[in-house]
CSV table of N, CA and C in Angstrom, one decimal:
chain,number,residue,atom,x,y,z
N,234,MET,N,-62.1,29.6,-10.4
N,234,MET,CA,-62.0,31.1,-10.1
N,234,MET,C,-62.4,31.4,-8.7
N,235,PHE,N,-63.4,30.7,-8.1
N,235,PHE,CA,-63.7,31.0,-6.7
N,235,PHE,C,-62.6,30.6,-5.7
N,236,TYR,N,-62.0,29.5,-6.0
N,236,TYR,CA,-60.8,29.0,-5.2
N,236,TYR,C,-59.7,30.0,-5.3
N,237,ALA,N,-59.4,30.5,-6.5
N,237,ALA,CA,-58.3,31.5,-6.6
N,237,ALA,C,-58.7,32.8,-5.9
N,238,SER,N,-59.9,33.2,-5.9
N,238,SER,CA,-60.3,34.4,-5.1
N,238,SER,C,-60.2,34.2,-3.6
N,239,LEU,N,-60.5,33.0,-3.1
N,239,LEU,CA,-60.4,32.7,-1.7
N,239,LEU,C,-58.9,32.7,-1.3
N,240,LYS,N,-58.1,32.1,-2.2
N,240,LYS,CA,-56.6,32.0,-1.9
N,240,LYS,C,-56.0,33.4,-1.9
N,241,THR,N,-56.5,34.3,-2.8
N,241,THR,CA,-56.0,35.7,-2.8
N,241,THR,C,-56.4,36.4,-1.6
N,242,LEU,N,-57.7,36.3,-1.2
N,242,LEU,CA,-58.1,36.9,0.1
N,242,LEU,C,-57.3,36.4,1.3
N,243,HIS,N,-57.1,35.1,1.3
N,243,HIS,CA,-56.3,34.4,2.4
N,243,HIS,C,-54.9,35.1,2.4
N,244,LEU,N,-54.2,35.1,1.3
N,244,LEU,CA,-52.9,35.7,1.3
N,244,LEU,C,-52.8,37.1,1.6
N,245,LEU,N,-53.8,37.9,1.1
N,245,LEU,CA,-53.8,39.4,1.4
N,245,LEU,C,-54.0,39.6,2.9
N,246,SER,N,-54.9,38.8,3.5
N,246,SER,CA,-55.1,38.9,5.0
N,246,SER,C,-53.8,38.6,5.7
N,247,ILE,N,-53.1,37.6,5.3
N,247,ILE,CA,-51.8,37.2,6.0
N,247,ILE,C,-50.8,38.3,5.8
N,248,ILE,N,-50.8,38.9,4.6
N,248,ILE,CA,-49.8,40.0,4.3
N,248,ILE,C,-50.1,41.2,5.3
N,249,VAL,N,-51.4,41.5,5.4
N,249,VAL,CA,-51.7,42.7,6.3
N,249,VAL,C,-51.3,42.4,7.7
N,250,TRP,N,-51.6,41.1,8.2
N,250,TRP,CA,-51.3,40.8,9.6
N,250,TRP,C,-49.8,40.7,9.8
N,251,LEU,N,-49.0,40.0,9.0
N,251,LEU,CA,-47.6,39.8,9.2
N,251,LEU,C,-46.9,41.2,8.9
N,252,GLY,N,-47.3,41.8,7.8
N,252,GLY,CA,-46.6,43.1,7.5
N,252,GLY,C,-46.8,44.1,8.6
N,253,GLY,N,-48.0,44.1,9.1
N,253,GLY,CA,-48.3,45.1,10.2
N,253,GLY,C,-47.5,44.8,11.4
N,254,MET,N,-47.3,43.5,11.8
N,254,MET,CA,-46.4,43.2,12.9
N,254,MET,C,-45.0,43.6,12.7
N,255,VAL,N,-44.5,43.4,11.5
N,255,VAL,CA,-43.1,43.8,11.1
N,255,VAL,C,-43.0,45.4,11.2
N,256,PHE,N,-44.0,46.1,10.7
N,256,PHE,CA,-44.0,47.5,10.7
N,256,PHE,C,-43.9,48.0,12.2
N,257,VAL,N,-44.8,47.5,13.0
N,257,VAL,CA,-44.9,48.0,14.4
N,257,VAL,C,-43.7,47.7,15.1
N,258,GLN,N,-43.2,46.5,15.0
N,258,GLN,CA,-42.0,46.0,15.8
N,258,GLN,C,-40.7,46.7,15.4
N,259,PHE,N,-40.5,46.8,14.1
N,259,PHE,CA,-39.2,47.2,13.6
N,259,PHE,C,-39.1,48.6,13.1
N,260,PHE,N,-40.2,49.2,12.9
N,260,PHE,CA,-40.1,50.6,12.3
N,260,PHE,C,-40.8,51.6,13.2
N,261,LEU,N,-42.1,51.4,13.6
N,261,LEU,CA,-42.8,52.3,14.4
N,261,LEU,C,-42.2,52.4,15.8
N,262,ARG,N,-42.0,51.3,16.5
N,262,ARG,CA,-41.6,51.3,17.9
N,262,ARG,C,-40.2,52.0,18.1
N,263,PRO,N,-39.2,51.7,17.2
N,263,PRO,CA,-38.0,52.4,17.4
N,263,PRO,C,-38.1,53.9,17.1
N,264,ALA,N,-38.9,54.2,16.1
N,264,ALA,CA,-39.1,55.7,15.8
N,264,ALA,C,-39.7,56.5,16.9
N,265,VAL,N,-40.7,55.9,17.6
N,265,VAL,CA,-41.4,56.6,18.7
N,265,VAL,C,-40.6,56.6,20.0
N,266,ALA,N,-39.5,55.8,20.1
N,266,ALA,CA,-38.7,55.8,21.3
N,266,ALA,C,-38.2,57.1,21.7
N,267,LYS,N,-38.0,58.0,20.7
N,267,LYS,CA,-37.5,59.3,21.0
N,267,LYS,C,-38.5,60.3,21.6
N,268,LEU,N,-39.7,59.9,21.6
N,268,LEU,CA,-40.8,60.8,22.2
N,268,LEU,C,-40.8,60.6,23.7
N,269,GLU,N,-41.4,61.6,24.4
N,269,GLU,CA,-41.6,61.5,25.8
N,269,GLU,C,-42.7,60.4,26.1
N,270,ALA,N,-42.6,59.8,27.3
N,270,ALA,CA,-43.4,58.7,27.6
N,270,ALA,C,-44.9,58.9,27.3
N,271,PRO,N,-45.5,60.0,27.8
N,271,PRO,CA,-47.0,60.2,27.6
N,271,PRO,C,-47.3,60.3,26.1
N,272,GLU,N,-46.5,61.0,25.3
N,272,GLU,CA,-46.8,61.1,23.9
N,272,GLU,C,-46.6,59.8,23.2
N,273,ARG,N,-45.5,59.1,23.5
N,273,ARG,CA,-45.1,57.8,22.9
N,273,ARG,C,-46.2,56.8,23.2
N,274,VAL,N,-46.7,56.7,24.4
N,274,VAL,CA,-47.6,55.7,24.8
N,274,VAL,C,-49.0,56.0,24.2
N,275,ARG,N,-49.4,57.2,24.1
N,275,ARG,CA,-50.7,57.6,23.5
N,275,ARG,C,-50.6,57.3,22.0
N,276,LEU,N,-49.5,57.6,21.3
N,276,LEU,CA,-49.4,57.3,19.9
N,276,LEU,C,-49.4,55.8,19.7
N,277,MET,N,-48.7,55.0,20.5
N,277,MET,CA,-48.7,53.5,20.3
N,277,MET,C,-50.1,53.0,20.6
N,278,HIS,N,-50.7,53.5,21.6
N,278,HIS,CA,-52.1,53.0,21.9
N,278,HIS,C,-53.0,53.3,20.7
N,279,ASP,N,-53.0,54.5,20.1
N,279,ASP,CA,-53.8,54.8,19.0
N,279,ASP,C,-53.5,53.9,17.8
N,280,VAL,N,-52.2,53.8,17.5
N,280,VAL,CA,-51.8,53.0,16.3
N,280,VAL,C,-52.2,51.5,16.5
N,281,LEU,N,-51.9,51.0,17.7
N,281,LEU,CA,-52.2,49.6,18.0
N,281,LEU,C,-53.7,49.3,17.9
N,282,GLY,N,-54.5,50.3,18.4
N,282,GLY,CA,-56.0,50.1,18.3
N,282,GLY,C,-56.4,50.0,16.9
N,283,ARG,N,-55.9,50.8,16.0
N,283,ARG,CA,-56.3,50.7,14.6
N,283,ARG,C,-55.8,49.4,14.0
N,284,PHE,N,-54.5,49.1,14.3
N,284,PHE,CA,-53.9,47.9,13.8
N,284,PHE,C,-54.7,46.6,14.3
N,285,PHE,N,-55.0,46.6,15.5
N,285,PHE,CA,-55.7,45.4,16.1
N,285,PHE,C,-57.1,45.3,15.5
N,286,ASN,N,-57.8,46.4,15.1
N,286,ASN,CA,-59.1,46.3,14.4
N,286,ASN,C,-58.9,45.7,13.0
N,287,ALA,N,-57.8,46.1,12.4
N,287,ALA,CA,-57.5,45.5,11.0
N,287,ALA,C,-57.2,44.0,11.1
N,288,VAL,N,-56.4,43.7,12.2
N,288,VAL,CA,-56.0,42.3,12.3
N,288,VAL,C,-57.2,41.4,12.7
N,289,MET,N,-58.2,42.0,13.4
N,289,MET,CA,-59.4,41.2,13.7
N,289,MET,C,-60.1,40.8,12.4
N,290,VAL,N,-60.2,41.7,11.5
N,290,VAL,CA,-60.8,41.4,10.2
N,290,VAL,C,-59.9,40.5,9.4
N,291,ALA,N,-58.6,40.8,9.4
N,291,ALA,CA,-57.7,39.9,8.6
N,291,ALA,C,-57.6,38.5,9.1
N,292,ALA,N,-57.6,38.4,10.4
N,292,ALA,CA,-57.5,37.0,11.0
N,292,ALA,C,-58.8,36.3,10.8
N,293,GLY,N,-59.9,36.9,10.9
N,293,GLY,CA,-61.2,36.3,10.6
N,293,GLY,C,-61.3,35.9,9.1
N,294,LEU,N,-60.8,36.7,8.2
N,294,LEU,CA,-60.8,36.4,6.8
N,294,LEU,C,-59.9,35.2,6.5
N,295,ALA,N,-58.7,35.3,7.1
N,295,ALA,CA,-57.7,34.2,6.9
N,295,ALA,C,-58.3,32.9,7.4
N,296,LEU,N,-58.8,32.9,8.6
N,296,LEU,CA,-59.4,31.7,9.2
N,296,LEU,C,-60.6,31.1,8.3
N,297,ALA,N,-61.5,32.0,8.0
N,297,ALA,CA,-62.7,31.6,7.2
N,297,ALA,C,-62.3,31.1,5.8
N,298,SER,N,-61.4,31.8,5.1
N,298,SER,CA,-61.0,31.4,3.8
N,298,SER,C,-60.2,30.1,3.8
N,299,GLY,N,-59.4,30.0,4.8
N,299,GLY,CA,-58.6,28.7,5.0
N,299,GLY,C,-59.5,27.5,5.2
N,300,VAL,N,-60.4,27.6,6.1
N,300,VAL,CA,-61.4,26.5,6.4
N,300,VAL,C,-62.2,26.2,5.1
N,301,TRP,N,-62.6,27.3,4.4
N,301,TRP,CA,-63.4,27.1,3.2
N,301,TRP,C,-62.6,26.4,2.1
N,302,MET,N,-61.3,26.8,1.9
N,302,MET,CA,-60.5,26.1,0.9
N,302,MET,C,-60.2,24.7,1.2
N,303,VAL,N,-59.9,24.4,2.5
N,303,VAL,CA,-59.7,23.0,2.9
N,303,VAL,C,-61.0,22.1,2.7
N,304,GLY,N,-62.1,22.7,3.1
N,304,GLY,CA,-63.4,22.0,3.0
N,304,GLY,C,-63.7,21.8,1.5
N,305,ARG,N,-63.5,22.8,0.7
N,305,ARG,CA,-63.8,22.6,-0.7
N,305,ARG,C,-62.9,21.6,-1.4
N,306,MET,N,-61.6,21.5,-1.0
N,306,MET,CA,-60.7,20.5,-1.6
N,306,MET,C,-61.2,19.1,-1.1
N,307,ALA,N,-61.5,19.0,0.1
N,307,ALA,CA,-61.9,17.7,0.7
N,307,ALA,C,-63.2,17.2,0.0
N,308,ARG,N,-64.1,18.1,-0.2
N,308,ARG,CA,-65.4,17.8,-0.9
N,308,ARG,C,-65.2,17.4,-2.3
N,309,GLN,N,-64.3,18.1,-3.0
N,309,GLN,CA,-64.0,17.8,-4.4
N,309,GLN,C,-63.4,16.4,-4.5
N,310,MET,N,-62.5,16.1,-3.6
N,310,MET,CA,-61.8,14.8,-3.7
N,310,MET,C,-62.8,13.7,-3.3
N,311,ALA,N,-63.7,13.9,-2.4
N,311,ALA,CA,-64.7,12.9,-2.0
N,311,ALA,C,-65.6,12.7,-3.2
N,312,GLN,N,-66.0,13.7,-3.9
N,312,GLN,CA,-66.9,13.6,-5.0
N,312,GLN,C,-66.2,12.8,-6.2
N,313,SER,N,-64.9,12.9,-6.2
N,313,SER,CA,-64.1,12.2,-7.2
N,313,SER,C,-63.8,10.7,-6.8
N,314,GLY,N,-64.2,10.4,-5.6
N,314,GLY,CA,-63.9,9.0,-5.1
N,314,GLY,C,-62.5,8.9,-4.5
N,315,VAL,N,-61.8,9.9,-4.3
N,315,VAL,CA,-60.5,9.9,-3.8
N,315,VAL,C,-60.5,10.3,-2.3
N,316,LYS,N,-59.7,9.5,-1.5
N,316,LYS,CA,-59.6,9.9,-0.1
N,316,LYS,C,-58.8,11.1,0.1
N,317,PHE,N,-59.3,12.0,0.9
N,317,PHE,CA,-58.6,13.3,1.2
N,317,PHE,C,-57.7,13.1,2.3
N,318,ASN,N,-56.4,13.4,2.1
N,318,ASN,CA,-55.4,13.4,3.1
N,318,ASN,C,-54.8,14.8,3.1
N,319,MET,N,-55.0,15.6,4.1
N,319,MET,CA,-54.5,16.9,4.2
N,319,MET,C,-53.0,16.9,4.2
N,320,PRO,N,-52.4,17.7,3.3
N,320,PRO,CA,-50.9,17.8,3.3
N,320,PRO,C,-50.4,18.3,4.7
N,321,ILE,N,-49.2,17.8,5.1
N,321,ILE,CA,-48.6,18.2,6.4
N,321,ILE,C,-48.5,19.7,6.5
N,322,GLU,N,-48.1,20.4,5.4
N,322,GLU,CA,-47.9,21.8,5.5
N,322,GLU,C,-49.2,22.5,5.8
N,323,TRP,N,-50.3,21.9,5.3
N,323,TRP,CA,-51.6,22.5,5.5
N,323,TRP,C,-52.0,22.3,7.0
N,324,MET,N,-51.7,21.1,7.6
N,324,MET,CA,-51.9,20.9,9.0
N,324,MET,C,-51.1,21.9,9.9
N,325,VAL,N,-49.9,22.1,9.5
N,325,VAL,CA,-49.0,23.0,10.3
N,325,VAL,C,-49.6,24.4,10.2
N,326,MET,N,-50.0,24.8,8.9
N,326,MET,CA,-50.6,26.1,8.7
N,326,MET,C,-51.9,26.3,9.6
N,327,ALA,N,-52.7,25.3,9.6
N,327,ALA,CA,-54.0,25.3,10.3
N,327,ALA,C,-53.8,25.4,11.8
N,328,LEU,N,-52.9,24.5,12.3
N,328,LEU,CA,-52.7,24.5,13.8
N,328,LEU,C,-52.0,25.7,14.3
N,329,LEU,N,-51.0,26.2,13.6
N,329,LEU,CA,-50.3,27.4,14.0
N,329,LEU,C,-51.1,28.6,13.8
N,330,GLY,N,-51.9,28.6,12.7
N,330,GLY,CA,-52.8,29.7,12.4
N,330,GLY,C,-53.9,29.9,13.5
N,331,VAL,N,-54.4,28.8,14.0
N,331,VAL,CA,-55.4,28.9,15.1
N,331,VAL,C,-54.7,29.3,16.3
N,332,LEU,N,-53.5,28.9,16.6
N,332,LEU,CA,-52.7,29.3,17.7
N,332,LEU,C,-52.5,30.8,17.6
N,333,MET,N,-52.1,31.3,16.4
N,333,MET,CA,-51.9,32.8,16.2
N,333,MET,C,-53.2,33.6,16.6
N,334,VAL,N,-54.3,33.1,16.1
N,334,VAL,CA,-55.6,33.7,16.4
N,334,VAL,C,-55.8,33.8,17.9
N,335,ALA,N,-55.6,32.7,18.6
N,335,ALA,CA,-55.7,32.7,20.0
N,335,ALA,C,-54.8,33.7,20.7
N,336,ILE,N,-53.6,33.7,20.3
N,336,ILE,CA,-52.6,34.7,20.9
N,336,ILE,C,-53.1,36.1,20.6
N,337,PHE,N,-53.5,36.3,19.4
N,337,PHE,CA,-54.0,37.6,19.0
N,337,PHE,C,-55.2,38.0,20.0
N,338,GLY,N,-56.1,37.1,20.2
N,338,GLY,CA,-57.2,37.3,21.1
N,338,GLY,C,-56.7,37.7,22.5
N,339,HIS,N,-55.7,37.1,23.0
N,339,HIS,CA,-55.1,37.5,24.3
N,339,HIS,C,-54.5,38.9,24.2
N,340,ILE,N,-53.8,39.2,23.1
N,340,ILE,CA,-53.2,40.5,23.0
N,340,ILE,C,-54.3,41.6,22.9
N,341,ARG,N,-55.3,41.3,22.1
N,341,ARG,CA,-56.3,42.4,21.8
N,341,ARG,C,-57.3,42.5,23.0
N,342,PHE,N,-57.7,41.4,23.6
N,342,PHE,CA,-58.8,41.5,24.6
N,342,PHE,C,-58.3,41.5,26.1
N,343,ALA,N,-57.0,41.2,26.3
N,343,ALA,CA,-56.5,41.3,27.6
N,343,ALA,C,-55.4,42.4,27.7
N,344,LEU,N,-54.3,42.2,27.0
N,344,LEU,CA,-53.2,43.1,27.1
N,344,LEU,C,-53.5,44.5,26.6
N,345,TYR,N,-54.2,44.6,25.5
N,345,TYR,CA,-54.5,46.0,25.0
N,345,TYR,C,-55.6,46.7,25.9
N,346,LYS,N,-56.5,45.9,26.5
N,346,LYS,CA,-57.4,46.4,27.4
N,346,LYS,C,-56.7,47.0,28.6
N,347,ARG,N,-55.6,46.2,29.1
N,347,ARG,CA,-54.8,46.7,30.2
N,347,ARG,C,-54.1,48.0,29.8
N,348,LEU,N,-53.6,48.1,28.6
N,348,LEU,CA,-52.9,49.3,28.1
N,348,LEU,C,-53.9,50.5,28.1
N,349,THR,N,-55.1,50.2,27.6
N,349,THR,CA,-56.1,51.3,27.6
N,349,THR,C,-56.5,51.8,29.0
N,350,ARG,N,-56.6,50.9,29.9
N,350,ARG,CA,-56.9,51.4,31.3
N,350,ARG,C,-55.7,52.2,31.8
N,351,ALA,N,-54.5,51.8,31.5
N,351,ALA,CA,-53.3,52.5,32.0
N,351,ALA,C,-53.2,53.9,31.4
N,352,VAL,N,-53.5,53.9,30.1
N,352,VAL,CA,-53.5,55.2,29.3
N,352,VAL,C,-54.5,56.2,29.9
N,353,THR,N,-55.7,55.7,30.2
N,353,THR,CA,-56.8,56.5,30.7
N,353,THR,C,-56.4,57.0,32.1
N,354,ALA,N,-55.7,56.2,32.9
N,354,ALA,CA,-55.3,56.6,34.2
N,354,ALA,C,-54.0,57.4,34.2
N,355,ALA,N,-53.4,57.6,33.0
N,355,ALA,CA,-52.0,58.2,32.9
N,355,ALA,C,-51.0,57.5,33.8
N,356,ALA,N,-51.1,56.2,33.9
N,356,ALA,CA,-50.2,55.4,34.7
N,356,ALA,C,-49.1,54.9,33.8
N,357,TRP,N,-48.1,55.8,33.6
N,357,TRP,CA,-47.1,55.5,32.5
N,357,TRP,C,-46.2,54.3,32.8
N,358,PRO,N,-45.8,53.9,34.1
N,358,PRO,CA,-45.1,52.7,34.3
N,358,PRO,C,-46.0,51.5,33.9
N,359,ALA,N,-47.3,51.5,34.2
N,359,ALA,CA,-48.2,50.4,33.8
N,359,ALA,C,-48.4,50.3,32.3
N,360,CYS,N,-48.3,51.5,31.7
N,360,CYS,CA,-48.4,51.5,30.2
N,360,CYS,C,-47.2,50.8,29.6
N,361,GLY,N,-46.0,51.1,30.2
N,361,GLY,CA,-44.8,50.5,29.7
N,361,GLY,C,-44.8,49.0,29.9
N,362,ALA,N,-45.3,48.5,31.0
N,362,ALA,CA,-45.4,47.1,31.2
N,362,ALA,C,-46.4,46.5,30.3
N,363,ALA,N,-47.5,47.1,30.0
N,363,ALA,CA,-48.5,46.6,29.1
N,363,ALA,C,-47.9,46.5,27.7
N,364,LEU,N,-47.2,47.6,27.3
N,364,LEU,CA,-46.6,47.6,25.9
N,364,LEU,C,-45.5,46.5,25.8
N,365,ALA,N,-44.8,46.3,26.9
N,365,ALA,CA,-43.8,45.2,26.8
N,365,ALA,C,-44.4,43.9,26.6
N,366,SER,N,-45.5,43.6,27.3
N,366,SER,CA,-46.2,42.3,27.2
N,366,SER,C,-46.8,42.2,25.7
N,367,ILE,N,-47.3,43.3,25.2
N,367,ILE,CA,-47.8,43.2,23.8
N,367,ILE,C,-46.7,43.0,22.9
N,368,ARG,N,-45.6,43.6,23.1
N,368,ARG,CA,-44.4,43.5,22.2
N,368,ARG,C,-44.0,42.0,22.2
N,369,LEU,N,-43.9,41.4,23.4
N,369,LEU,CA,-43.5,40.0,23.5
N,369,LEU,C,-44.4,39.1,22.7
N,370,TRP,N,-45.7,39.2,22.9
N,370,TRP,CA,-46.6,38.3,22.3
N,370,TRP,C,-46.8,38.6,20.8
N,371,VAL,N,-46.6,39.8,20.4
N,371,VAL,CA,-46.6,40.1,18.9
N,371,VAL,C,-45.3,39.4,18.3
N,372,MET,N,-44.2,39.5,19.0
N,372,MET,CA,-43.0,38.8,18.4
N,372,MET,C,-43.2,37.3,18.3
N,373,VAL,N,-43.9,36.7,19.3
N,373,VAL,CA,-44.3,35.3,19.3
N,373,VAL,C,-45.1,35.0,18.0
N,374,ASN,N,-46.2,35.8,17.8
N,374,ASN,CA,-47.0,35.6,16.7
N,374,ASN,C,-46.3,35.9,15.4
N,375,LEU,N,-45.4,36.8,15.3
N,375,LEU,CA,-44.6,37.1,14.1
N,375,LEU,C,-43.8,35.8,13.8
N,376,GLY,N,-43.1,35.3,14.8
N,376,GLY,CA,-42.3,34.1,14.7
N,376,GLY,C,-43.2,32.9,14.1
N,377,LEU,N,-44.3,32.7,14.7
N,377,LEU,CA,-45.2,31.7,14.2
N,377,LEU,C,-45.6,31.9,12.8
N,378,GLY,N,-45.9,33.1,12.5
N,378,GLY,CA,-46.3,33.5,11.1
N,378,GLY,C,-45.2,33.2,10.1
N,379,VAL,N,-44.0,33.5,10.5
N,379,VAL,CA,-42.8,33.2,9.6
N,379,VAL,C,-42.6,31.7,9.4
N,380,VAL,N,-42.8,31.0,10.5
N,380,VAL,CA,-42.7,29.5,10.4
N,380,VAL,C,-43.8,29.0,9.4
N,381,ILE,N,-45.0,29.5,9.5
N,381,ILE,CA,-46.1,29.0,8.6
N,381,ILE,C,-45.7,29.3,7.2
N,382,VAL,N,-45.2,30.5,6.9
N,382,VAL,CA,-44.8,30.9,5.5
N,382,VAL,C,-43.7,29.9,5.0
N,383,ILE,N,-42.7,29.7,5.9
N,383,ILE,CA,-41.6,28.8,5.4
N,383,ILE,C,-42.1,27.4,5.2
N,384,VAL,N,-42.8,26.9,6.1
N,384,VAL,CA,-43.3,25.5,5.9
N,384,VAL,C,-44.2,25.4,4.7
N,385,THR,N,-45.1,26.4,4.5
N,385,THR,CA,-46.0,26.3,3.3
N,385,THR,C,-45.2,26.4,2.0
N,386,LEU,N,-44.2,27.3,2.0
N,386,LEU,CA,-43.5,27.5,0.8
N,386,LEU,C,-42.6,26.2,0.5
N,387,MET,N,-42.1,25.7,1.5
N,387,MET,CA,-41.3,24.4,1.3
N,387,MET,C,-42.1,23.3,0.8
N,388,GLY,N,-43.4,23.2,1.4
N,388,GLY,CA,-44.3,22.2,0.9
N,388,GLY,C,-44.7,22.4,-0.5
N,389,ALA,N,-44.9,23.7,-0.9
N,389,ALA,CA,-45.4,24.0,-2.3
N,389,ALA,C,-44.2,23.7,-3.3
N,390,SER,N,-43.0,23.8,-2.8
N,390,SER,CA,-41.9,23.6,-3.8
N,390,SER,C,-41.5,22.1,-3.9
N,391,SER,N,-42.0,21.2,-3.1
N,391,SER,CA,-41.6,19.8,-3.2
N,391,SER,C,-42.6,19.0,-4.0
């Protein structure tokens, strides 16, 4: 029951993170493109701030629950006298997941901070550049997340 709860928490965290990236990239950004620059940038800044706070929680929960599940499985196998060999799809998930967290850290603590300074200064060209950088790295993270989902599902089906 505990493992199932951890796995559910893990999956819900991933859904929030990936779903949020899809929403921002493919629905919010095109919709706000019709607004004037100051209004558009302020709205994106506010939405991204809220989203990044949620991702911070989701990424932490995904990382913690993933480590806990792998550790639990390794411990159970060791107690049974069986050598634990982490499946390749788990290794891919772990490595790319840690990379995603690192990229998110860059987005949140460097790029978003740059956007915040530009919004405060009403420097709209700098805001545009910061948003373009955020968009690029969010797309990289979204691509990594999709790769993780595909690799994990292919591993689960074999």
